Amino acid sequence: MPASPTEDELTPAIIELKKENPELGIAKVHALLTNKFPEWIVSEKRTRKILQNQGLIVSATGQAPNVQVYPSSRVVSGLNLAKWTPKVDVKWFDKRKGKGLVATQEIKEGEVIWKEDPFIVAPEWDIFDLQTRSLACMFCTTPLGDSPLITTCLASNITSPCTARFCSRLCLTRSAQVHPLLCPARNPASIPLIKFARETRWMALHALTHCTGRLLLAYQSDEKTFNDDWEISCALAELGMEERHKYSFNLSGQSEPDRDAWKKAHRLFVQAFKEPGTPLDVKKLAKILKKPLPKNLQTALFDYDTGFLRGLGRMSLNLEAHGGLYALHSHLNHSCDPNVSVRHLNQRTALARITLIGKRDIRVGEELLVTYVNPQAPYRARQNELQGWGFGACTCPRCVEEAKKLKGGNDQELADLASELKAGLGVM
Ligand SMILES: [Zn+2]
Ligand SMILES: [Zn+2]
Ligand SMILES: [Zn+2]
């Protein structure tokens, strides 16, 4: 029987059609939609509204129509999963939960599900210090021994030295994805930004520095490279703007920078990648970024609210504990009783590479879940930490069970929490 689809059903369907047919206008996308889903009752007005909300059509006051629009969305298009594993698929759950990964085949306890190198890695500060002291690879973060393959940054010279060293020529070549913009020899305008991130131990800022460097350099190469990288960075989960005051910019246990620090970081960020402070630095940056950025992309990266703060929020939500950002791993949702563990198994050869392993048998269709917090921590501590990150109350089966038990006990405060949880689940 024909029925009106929910927003959560309709939105991903429209996004997919528009991405498959980027040249089509509202009426044609709508026609495709009604063709593809004859059982749905949808007005063209509703299709238009969703396209607008998703930033997939240019508004009357917006950019010229020949400028490409870069939407920010939670649905990944063109993410080539086969590159990592045939064992999982991306699934869109609903607006509240967003996306996640489900098993497409039986996975056994102890089985390797996939291995993944980071999209970018802004390593923990002790590793970062090794990098700047030439003791760890500037690209893959692996501590360096005395291998004859080790190579130095080619741009380094006496007047503007760069201490970066790399495991091998392969790491050196790959570092062209991001190092040129962070290299003190090639882009000295980035020095104050990186120094500030280090002083404040601000991992999300450091990660955003790497991510922006990678996107800007991808834009200088071919269109496909850029579109792939842009998709990955847009697909990262982000907090809504209304939740911005809850942004937690550091990994847990570290203090959160205040608004003045955000402003200062933004100033240094713009100085590093867009408007260096001295004519010489301007010249050096222009040598790396020859192709000018379109206006909408400049806004998406450098605008204080819509670019910078959102970018920081995205980084802090998606960074793995050691500072890497992974295209596929970042799709995993949380459970306090996870069925997947994340390991750094290649300590000697590729420190930043992660291996995802089944913690127990996983059925086809079952969601893959990791823990964002220490699973040994008690109920209340886990809830607090997750809420501190802006994730809201955890309603995983373990939390529901433990909340129930606590409700049976005498602790009134915890009992209240338990009923809040139940209310969140709609079982009150
Ligand atoms: Zn390396
Ligand atoms: Zn360098
Ligand atoms: Zn939980």
GROMACS .gro file of C-alpha atoms and ligand atoms in nm:
model
  431
    1MET     CA    1   0.000   0.000   0.000
    2PRO     CA    2   0.144   0.344  -0.088
    3ALA     CA    3   0.261   0.537   0.216
    4SER     CA    4   0.459   0.843   0.310
    5PRO     CA    5   0.823   0.751   0.391
    6THR     CA    6   0.984   0.879   0.708
    7GLU     CA    7   1.250   1.150   0.691
    8ASP     CA    8   1.513   0.887   0.773
    9GLU     CA    9   1.407   0.670   0.480
   10LEU     CA   10   1.365   0.954   0.235
   11THR     CA   11   1.682   1.157   0.303
   12PRO     CA   12   1.942   0.889   0.216
   13ALA     CA   13   1.739   0.785  -0.091
   14ILE     CA   14   1.737   1.141  -0.226
   15ILE     CA   15   2.105   1.197  -0.146
   16GLU     CA   16   2.196   0.881  -0.333
   17LEU     CA   17   1.994   0.976  -0.642
   18LYS     CA   18   2.141   1.325  -0.647
   19LYS     CA   19   2.494   1.194  -0.611
   20GLU     CA   20   2.443   0.944  -0.893
   21ASN     CA   21   2.300   1.224  -1.108
   22PRO     CA   22   2.462   1.545  -0.990
   23GLU     CA   23   2.360   1.736  -1.303
   24LEU     CA   24   1.983   1.687  -1.250
   25GLY     CA   25   1.757   1.956  -1.105
   26ILE     CA   26   1.483   1.917  -0.843
   27ALA     CA   27   1.203   1.806  -1.077
   28LYS     CA   28   1.415   1.536  -1.240
   29VAL     CA   29   1.551   1.402  -0.912
   30HIS     CA   30   1.192   1.390  -0.789
   31ALA     CA   31   1.083   1.199  -1.101
   32LEU     CA   32   1.364   0.946  -1.048
   33LEU     CA   33   1.260   0.907  -0.687
   34THR     CA   34   0.893   0.835  -0.760
   35ASN     CA   35   1.005   0.590  -1.029
   36LYS     CA   36   1.242   0.407  -0.798
   37PHE     CA   37   1.002   0.397  -0.503
   38PRO     CA   38   0.651   0.368  -0.653
   39GLU     CA   39   0.514   0.273  -0.309
   40TRP     CA   40   0.611   0.611  -0.161
   41ILE     CA   41   0.391   0.917  -0.152
   42VAL     CA   42   0.625   1.217  -0.168
   43SER     CA   43   0.553   1.570  -0.288
   44GLU     CA   44   0.804   1.756  -0.503
   45LYS     CA   45   0.807   2.023  -0.235
   46ARG     CA   46   0.935   1.768   0.016
   47THR     CA   47   1.208   1.651  -0.224
   48ARG     CA   48   1.312   2.013  -0.275
   49LYS     CA   49   1.326   2.078   0.098
   50ILE     CA   50   1.551   1.778   0.160
   51LEU     CA   51   1.781   1.870  -0.127
   52GLN     CA   52   1.808   2.220   0.018
   53ASN     CA   53   1.866   2.100   0.375
   54GLN     CA   54   2.141   1.869   0.257
   55GLY     CA   55   2.310   2.152   0.066
   56LEU     CA   56   2.260   1.961  -0.259
   57ILE     CA   57   2.105   2.246  -0.454
   58VAL     CA   58   2.221   2.601  -0.480
   59SER     CA   59   1.986   2.849  -0.316
   60ALA     CA   60   1.870   3.163  -0.498
   61THR     CA   61   2.127   3.371  -0.310
   62GLY     CA   62   2.398   3.108  -0.337
   63GLN     CA   63   2.690   3.053  -0.569
   64ALA     CA   64   2.689   3.063  -0.946
   65PRO     CA   65   2.552   2.736  -1.086
   66ASN     CA   66   2.881   2.640  -1.250
   67VAL     CA   67   3.054   2.624  -0.911
   68GLN     CA   68   3.047   2.274  -0.767
   69VAL     CA   69   2.858   2.243  -0.441
   70TYR     CA   70   3.030   2.043  -0.170
   71PRO     CA   71   2.764   1.903   0.057
   72SER     CA   72   2.834   1.781   0.404
   73SER     CA   73   2.647   1.462   0.474
   74ARG     CA   74   2.653   1.158   0.693
   75VAL     CA   75   2.595   0.919   0.406
   76VAL     CA   76   2.911   0.797   0.242
   77SER     CA   77   2.900   0.780  -0.132
   78GLY     CA   78   3.175   0.614  -0.326
   79LEU     CA   79   3.355   0.473  -0.021
   80ASN     CA   80   3.521   0.166  -0.166
   81LEU     CA   81   3.485  -0.089   0.113
   82ALA     CA   82   3.631  -0.369  -0.097
   83LYS     CA   83   3.966  -0.195  -0.054
   84TRP     CA   84   3.961  -0.307   0.310
   85THR     CA   85   3.727  -0.602   0.349
   86PRO     CA   86   3.437  -0.793   0.193
   87LYS     CA   87   3.314  -0.879   0.543
   88VAL     CA   88   3.128  -0.557   0.632
   89ASP     CA   89   2.892  -0.304   0.481
   90VAL     CA   90   2.785   0.048   0.577
   91LYS     CA   91   2.429   0.073   0.704
   92TRP     CA   92   2.224   0.386   0.764
   93PHE     CA   93   2.021   0.335   1.081
   94ASP     CA   94   1.829   0.654   1.154
   95LYS     CA   95   1.884   1.022   1.217
   96ARG     CA   96   1.963   0.980   1.585
   97LYS     CA   97   2.207   0.694   1.544
   98GLY     CA   98   2.342   0.778   1.199
   99LYS     CA   99   2.542   0.513   1.021
  100GLY     CA  100   2.729   0.204   1.133
  101LEU     CA  101   2.889  -0.114   1.004
  102VAL     CA  102   2.721  -0.453   0.983
  103ALA     CA  103   2.869  -0.796   0.907
  104THR     CA  104   2.797  -0.933   0.559
  105GLN     CA  105   2.938  -1.273   0.651
  106GLU     CA  106   2.995  -1.483   0.960
  107ILE     CA  107   3.294  -1.353   1.162
  108LYS     CA  108   3.467  -1.580   1.413
  109GLU     CA  109   3.614  -1.483   1.748
  110GLY     CA  110   3.979  -1.381   1.698
  111GLU     CA  111   3.936  -1.334   1.322
  112VAL     CA  112   4.098  -1.033   1.153
  113ILE     CA  113   3.815  -0.833   0.995
  114TRP     CA  114   4.030  -0.570   0.828
  115LYS     CA  115   4.352  -0.370   0.854
  116GLU     CA  116   4.351   0.001   0.785
  117ASP     CA  117   4.607   0.278   0.747
  118PRO     CA  118   4.500   0.621   0.870
  119PHE     CA  119   4.350   0.893   0.650
  120ILE     CA  120   4.563   1.127   0.856
  121VAL     CA  121   4.751   1.079   1.181
  122ALA     CA  122   4.816   1.350   1.437
  123PRO     CA  123   4.995   1.125   1.687
  124GLU     CA  124   5.002   1.140   2.063
  125TRP     CA  125   5.246   1.405   2.182
  126ASP     CA  126   5.525   1.170   2.290
  127ILE     CA  127   5.531   1.025   1.938
  128PHE     CA  128   5.503   1.374   1.789
  129ASP     CA  129   5.810   1.477   1.990
  130LEU     CA  130   5.998   1.177   1.852
  131GLN     CA  131   5.899   1.288   1.501
  132THR     CA  132   6.027   1.643   1.548
  133ARG     CA  133   6.351   1.503   1.696
  134SER     CA  134   6.396   1.287   1.380
  135LEU     CA  135   6.340   0.970   1.585
  136ALA     CA  136   6.006   0.859   1.435
  137CYS     CA  137   5.878   0.858   1.078
  138MET     CA  138   5.700   1.186   0.998
  139PHE     CA  139   5.455   0.999   0.778
  140CYS     CA  140   5.365   0.669   0.947
  141THR     CA  141   5.484   0.756   1.305
  142THR     CA  142   5.687   0.436   1.342
  143PRO     CA  143   5.995   0.488   1.564
  144LEU     CA  144   6.309   0.488   1.347
  145GLY     CA  145   6.602   0.254   1.403
  146ASP     CA  146   6.923   0.284   1.204
  147SER     CA  147   6.798   0.133   0.879
  148PRO     CA  148   6.992   0.246   0.570
  149LEU     CA  149   6.655   0.312   0.402
  150ILE     CA  150   6.578   0.610   0.627
  151THR     CA  151   6.552   0.931   0.430
  152THR     CA  152   6.522   1.301   0.516
  153CYS     CA  153   6.292   1.584   0.404
  154LEU     CA  154   6.423   1.705   0.069
  155ALA     CA  155   6.315   2.065   0.129
  156SER     CA  156   6.528   2.106   0.441
  157ASN     CA  157   6.817   2.355   0.412
  158ILE     CA  158   7.040   2.563   0.639
  159THR     CA  159   6.824   2.877   0.644
  160SER     CA  160   6.496   2.688   0.696
  161PRO     CA  161   6.563   2.343   0.838
  162CYS     CA  162   6.305   2.062   0.858
  163THR     CA  163   6.377   1.778   1.099
  164ALA     CA  164   6.137   1.531   0.934
  165ARG     CA  165   6.274   1.186   0.857
  166PHE     CA  166   6.098   0.892   0.694
  167CYS     CA  167   6.123   0.509   0.718
  168SER     CA  168   6.186   0.475   0.348
  169ARG     CA  169   6.132   0.639   0.012
  170LEU     CA  170   5.779   0.497   0.017
  171CYS     CA  171   5.688   0.693   0.332
  172LEU     CA  172   5.862   0.999   0.186
  173THR     CA  173   5.658   0.973  -0.135
  174ARG     CA  174   5.332   0.922   0.053
  175SER     CA  175   5.408   1.215   0.282
  176ALA     CA  176   5.351   1.440  -0.021
  177GLN     CA  177   4.980   1.405   0.076
  178VAL     CA  178   5.024   1.635   0.374
  179HIS     CA  179   5.384   1.718   0.470
  180PRO     CA  180   5.450   2.005   0.224
  181LEU     CA  181   5.197   2.227   0.404
  182LEU     CA  182   5.324   2.134   0.752
  183CYS     CA  183   5.693   2.143   0.659
  184PRO     CA  184   5.877   2.433   0.829
  185ALA     CA  185   6.101   2.465   0.522
  186ARG     CA  186   5.827   2.468   0.259
  187ASN     CA  187   5.545   2.639   0.452
  188PRO     CA  188   5.693   2.830   0.748
  189ALA     CA  189   5.351   2.994   0.802
  190SER     CA  190   5.237   2.666   0.961
  191ILE     CA  191   5.502   2.675   1.237
  192PRO     CA  192   5.304   2.889   1.489
  193LEU     CA  193   4.989   2.676   1.443
  194ILE     CA  194   5.166   2.348   1.510
  195LYS     CA  195   5.356   2.502   1.800
  196PHE     CA  196   5.028   2.623   1.954
  197ALA     CA  197   4.866   2.279   1.916
  198ARG     CA  198   5.169   2.123   2.086
  199GLU     CA  199   5.175   2.375   2.373
  200THR     CA  200   4.805   2.331   2.444
  201ARG     CA  201   4.823   1.954   2.379
  202TRP     CA  202   4.519   2.004   2.157
  203MET     CA  203   4.488   1.685   1.956
  204ALA     CA  204   4.177   1.786   1.761
  205LEU     CA  205   4.351   2.104   1.641
  206HIS     CA  206   4.657   1.906   1.540
  207ALA     CA  207   4.434   1.656   1.355
  208LEU     CA  208   4.243   1.935   1.180
  209THR     CA  209   4.578   2.081   1.071
  210HIS     CA  210   4.670   1.749   0.908
  211CYS     CA  211   4.325   1.698   0.759
  212THR     CA  212   4.312   2.047   0.608
  213GLY     CA  213   4.665   2.006   0.476
  214ARG     CA  214   4.563   1.683   0.306
  215LEU     CA  215   4.247   1.832   0.151
  216LEU     CA  216   4.425   2.142   0.023
  217LEU     CA  217   4.698   1.932  -0.138
  218ALA     CA  218   4.443   1.688  -0.284
  219TYR     CA  219   4.275   1.986  -0.448
  220GLN     CA  220   4.606   2.064  -0.617
  221SER     CA  221   4.618   1.716  -0.772
  222ASP     CA  222   4.338   1.556  -0.975
  223GLU     CA  223   3.963   1.584  -0.925
  224LYS     CA  224   3.909   1.221  -0.826
  225THR     CA  225   4.172   1.234  -0.552
  226PHE     CA  226   4.011   1.545  -0.412
  227ASN     CA  227   3.653   1.417  -0.434
  228ASP     CA  228   3.748   1.092  -0.258
  229ASP     CA  229   3.925   1.275   0.023
  230TRP     CA  230   3.649   1.532   0.054
  231GLU     CA  231   3.386   1.257   0.080
  232ILE     CA  232   3.576   1.089   0.362
  233SER     CA  233   3.612   1.409   0.560
  234CYS     CA  234   3.246   1.509   0.506
  235ALA     CA  235   3.120   1.164   0.601
  236LEU     CA  236   3.275   1.185   0.948
  237ALA     CA  237   3.012   1.211   1.218
  238GLU     CA  238   2.974   1.560   1.357
  239LEU     CA  239   2.790   1.734   1.635
  240GLY     CA  240   2.511   1.972   1.542
  241MET     CA  241   2.585   2.343   1.569
  242GLU     CA  242   2.340   2.377   1.856
  243GLU     CA  243   2.557   2.136   2.052
  244ARG     CA  244   2.871   2.333   1.990
  245HIS     CA  245   2.902   2.448   2.349
  246LYS     CA  246   2.945   2.083   2.437
  247TYR     CA  247   3.243   2.037   2.208
  248SER     CA  248   3.509   1.842   2.382
  249PHE     CA  249   3.826   1.919   2.192
  250ASN     CA  250   4.065   1.690   2.370
  251LEU     CA  251   4.085   1.326   2.448
  252SER     CA  252   3.942   1.253   2.789
  253GLY     CA  253   4.137   1.361   3.092
  254GLN     CA  254   4.262   1.680   2.930
  255SER     CA  255   4.114   2.021   2.986
  256GLU     CA  256   3.904   2.187   2.721
  257PRO     CA  257   4.038   2.505   2.560
  258ASP     CA  258   3.817   2.810   2.609
  259ARG     CA  259   3.668   3.042   2.352
  260ASP     CA  260   3.974   3.270   2.341
  261ALA     CA  261   4.186   2.969   2.258
  262TRP     CA  262   3.946   2.877   1.974
  263LYS     CA  263   3.978   3.228   1.831
  264LYS     CA  264   4.355   3.225   1.855
  265ALA     CA  265   4.372   2.878   1.697
  266HIS     CA  266   4.152   2.997   1.411
  267ARG     CA  267   4.375   3.298   1.350
  268LEU     CA  268   4.685   3.076   1.333
  269PHE     CA  269   4.497   2.826   1.116
  270VAL     CA  270   4.406   3.091   0.856
  271GLN     CA  271   4.760   3.225   0.872
  272ALA     CA  272   4.905   2.880   0.810
  273PHE     CA  273   4.700   2.782   0.506
  274LYS     CA  274   4.540   3.093   0.359
  275GLU     CA  275   4.689   3.429   0.459
  276PRO     CA  276   5.048   3.404   0.589
  277GLY     CA  277   5.181   3.700   0.787
  278THR     CA  278   5.489   3.793   0.581
  279PRO     CA  279   5.541   3.844   0.204
  280LEU     CA  280   5.803   3.568   0.199
  281ASP     CA  281   5.565   3.321   0.364
  282VAL     CA  282   5.289   3.424   0.122
  283LYS     CA  283   5.523   3.345  -0.166
  284LYS     CA  284   5.620   3.007  -0.023
  285LEU     CA  285   5.258   2.903   0.035
  286ALA     CA  286   5.160   3.015  -0.316
  287LYS     CA  287   5.429   2.785  -0.455
  288ILE     CA  288   5.252   2.486  -0.296
  289LEU     CA  289   4.892   2.594  -0.359
  290LYS     CA  290   4.901   2.706  -0.721
  291LYS     CA  291   4.541   2.627  -0.814
  292PRO     CA  292   4.310   2.879  -0.640
  293LEU     CA  293   4.035   2.738  -0.416
  294PRO     CA  294   3.675   2.811  -0.515
  295LYS     CA  295   3.484   3.039  -0.279
  296ASN     CA  296   3.253   2.771  -0.137
  297LEU     CA  297   3.547   2.548  -0.051
  298GLN     CA  298   3.725   2.837   0.119
  299THR     CA  299   3.417   2.889   0.334
  300ALA     CA  300   3.385   2.518   0.408
  301LEU     CA  301   3.744   2.507   0.535
  302PHE     CA  302   3.819   2.848   0.682
  303ASP     CA  303   3.495   3.010   0.800
  304TYR     CA  304   3.508   3.026   1.182
  305ASP     CA  305   3.171   2.863   1.251
  306THR     CA  306   3.085   2.649   0.953
  307GLY     CA  307   3.439   2.543   0.869
  308PHE     CA  308   3.679   2.561   1.159
  309LEU     CA  309   3.467   2.483   1.466
  310ARG     CA  310   3.276   2.211   1.286
  311GLY     CA  311   3.604   2.067   1.168
  312LEU     CA  312   3.736   2.057   1.525
  313GLY     CA  313   3.417   1.886   1.641
  314ARG     CA  314   3.449   1.627   1.366
  315MET     CA  315   3.809   1.555   1.459
  316SER     CA  316   3.746   1.513   1.830
  317LEU     CA  317   3.453   1.279   1.769
  318ASN     CA  318   3.636   1.055   1.525
  319LEU     CA  319   3.998   1.034   1.637
  320GLU     CA  320   4.117   0.692   1.741
  321ALA     CA  321   4.284   0.689   2.084
  322HIS     CA  322   4.636   0.722   1.937
  323GLY     CA  323   4.550   1.018   1.714
  324GLY     CA  324   4.475   0.853   1.380
  325LEU     CA  325   4.166   0.921   1.174
  326TYR     CA  326   4.045   0.620   0.976
  327ALA     CA  327   3.793   0.629   0.692
  328LEU     CA  328   3.626   0.297   0.770
  329HIS     CA  329   3.697   0.263   1.143
  330SER     CA  330   3.526   0.600   1.202
  331HIS     CA  331   3.196   0.437   1.099
  332LEU     CA  332   3.194   0.209   1.404
  333ASN     CA  333   2.942   0.282   1.678
  334HIS     CA  334   2.991   0.234   2.050
  335SER     CA  335   2.889  -0.039   2.292
  336CYS     CA  336   3.014  -0.098   2.648
  337ASP     CA  337   3.013  -0.466   2.552
  338PRO     CA  338   3.189  -0.444   2.213
  339ASN     CA  339   3.219  -0.732   1.966
  340VAL     CA  340   3.522  -0.585   1.786
  341SER     CA  341   3.861  -0.477   1.922
  342VAL     CA  342   4.105  -0.230   1.766
  343ARG     CA  343   4.474  -0.318   1.787
  344HIS     CA  344   4.802  -0.162   1.674
  345LEU     CA  345   4.980  -0.485   1.580
  346ASN     CA  346   5.248  -0.352   1.343
  347GLN     CA  347   5.451  -0.162   1.603
  348ARG     CA  348   5.783  -0.203   1.422
  349THR     CA  349   5.671  -0.148   1.064
  350ALA     CA  350   5.353   0.060   1.060
  351LEU     CA  351   5.262   0.190   1.405
  352ALA     CA  352   4.957   0.383   1.289
  353ARG     CA  353   4.802   0.084   1.108
  354ILE     CA  354   4.507  -0.065   1.295
  355THR     CA  355   4.379  -0.422   1.288
  356LEU     CA  356   4.013  -0.487   1.364
  357ILE     CA  357   3.951  -0.824   1.528
  358GLY     CA  358   3.632  -1.007   1.624
  359LYS     CA  359   3.605  -1.026   2.004
  360ARG     CA  360   3.346  -1.301   1.971
  361ASP     CA  361   3.150  -1.471   1.693
  362ILE     CA  362   2.946  -1.221   1.491
  363ARG     CA  363   2.639  -1.318   1.287
  364VAL     CA  364   2.554  -1.193   0.937
  365GLY     CA  365   2.364  -0.865   0.970
  366GLU     CA  366   2.486  -0.800   1.325
  367GLU     CA  367   2.630  -0.454   1.388
  368LEU     CA  368   3.003  -0.426   1.456
  369LEU     CA  369   3.066  -0.227   1.773
  370VAL     CA  370   3.376  -0.098   1.949
  371THR     CA  371   3.405   0.075   2.284
  372TYR     CA  372   3.485   0.447   2.301
  373VAL     CA  373   3.553   0.429   2.676
  374ASN     CA  374   3.736   0.201   2.916
  375PRO     CA  375   3.499  -0.097   2.939
  376GLN     CA  376   3.634  -0.180   3.287
  377ALA     CA  377   3.498   0.149   3.423
  378PRO     CA  378   3.174   0.130   3.625
  379TYR     CA  379   2.836   0.223   3.479
  380ARG     CA  380   2.827   0.582   3.600
  381ALA     CA  381   3.182   0.663   3.485
  382ARG     CA  382   3.115   0.524   3.137
  383GLN     CA  383   2.793   0.723   3.106
  384ASN     CA  384   2.966   1.042   3.219
  385GLU     CA  385   3.251   1.003   2.976
  386LEU     CA  386   3.024   0.933   2.679
  387GLN     CA  387   2.802   1.228   2.765
  388GLY     CA  388   3.110   1.447   2.802
  389TRP     CA  389   3.186   1.366   2.440
  390GLY     CA  390   2.835   1.468   2.337
  391PHE     CA  391   2.709   1.117   2.262
  392GLY     CA  392   2.413   1.122   2.501
  393ALA     CA  393   2.312   0.835   2.729
  394CYS     CA  394   2.446   0.494   2.629
  395THR     CA  395   2.162   0.247   2.588
  396CYS     CA  396   2.366  -0.061   2.502
  397PRO     CA  397   2.229  -0.389   2.647
  398ARG     CA  398   2.496  -0.389   2.919
  399CYS     CA  399   2.403  -0.037   3.035
  400VAL     CA  400   2.032  -0.117   3.034
  401GLU     CA  401   2.102  -0.430   3.241
  402GLU     CA  402   2.329  -0.250   3.489
  403ALA     CA  403   2.087   0.041   3.520
  404LYS     CA  404   1.810  -0.206   3.604
  405LYS     CA  405   2.022  -0.364   3.879
  406LEU     CA  406   2.111  -0.024   4.020
  407LYS     CA  407   1.745   0.066   4.027
  408GLY     CA  408   1.683  -0.240   4.241
  409GLY     CA  409   1.945  -0.110   4.488
  410ASN     CA  410   1.922   0.183   4.729
  411ASP     CA  411   2.104   0.450   4.538
  412GLN     CA  412   1.831   0.699   4.446
  413GLU     CA  413   2.051   0.902   4.215
  414LEU     CA  414   2.143   0.600   4.009
  415ALA     CA  415   1.783   0.487   4.008
  416ASP     CA  416   1.689   0.822   3.855
  417LEU     CA  417   1.950   0.769   3.589
  418ALA     CA  418   1.808   0.427   3.518
  419SER     CA  419   1.462   0.567   3.457
  420GLU     CA  420   1.606   0.841   3.236
  421LEU     CA  421   1.768   0.567   3.034
  422LYS     CA  422   1.445   0.375   3.004
  423ALA     CA  423   1.264   0.690   2.899
  424GLY     CA  424   1.527   0.733   2.630
  425LEU     CA  425   1.445   0.384   2.507
  426GLY     CA  426   1.073   0.452   2.508
  427VAL     CA  427   0.997   0.162   2.747
  428MET     CA  428   0.882   0.381   3.038
  429ZN      ZN  429   5.719   0.551   0.778
  430ZN      ZN  430   5.993   1.900   0.557
  431ZN      ZN  431   2.676   0.119   2.740
   0.00000   0.00000   0.00000
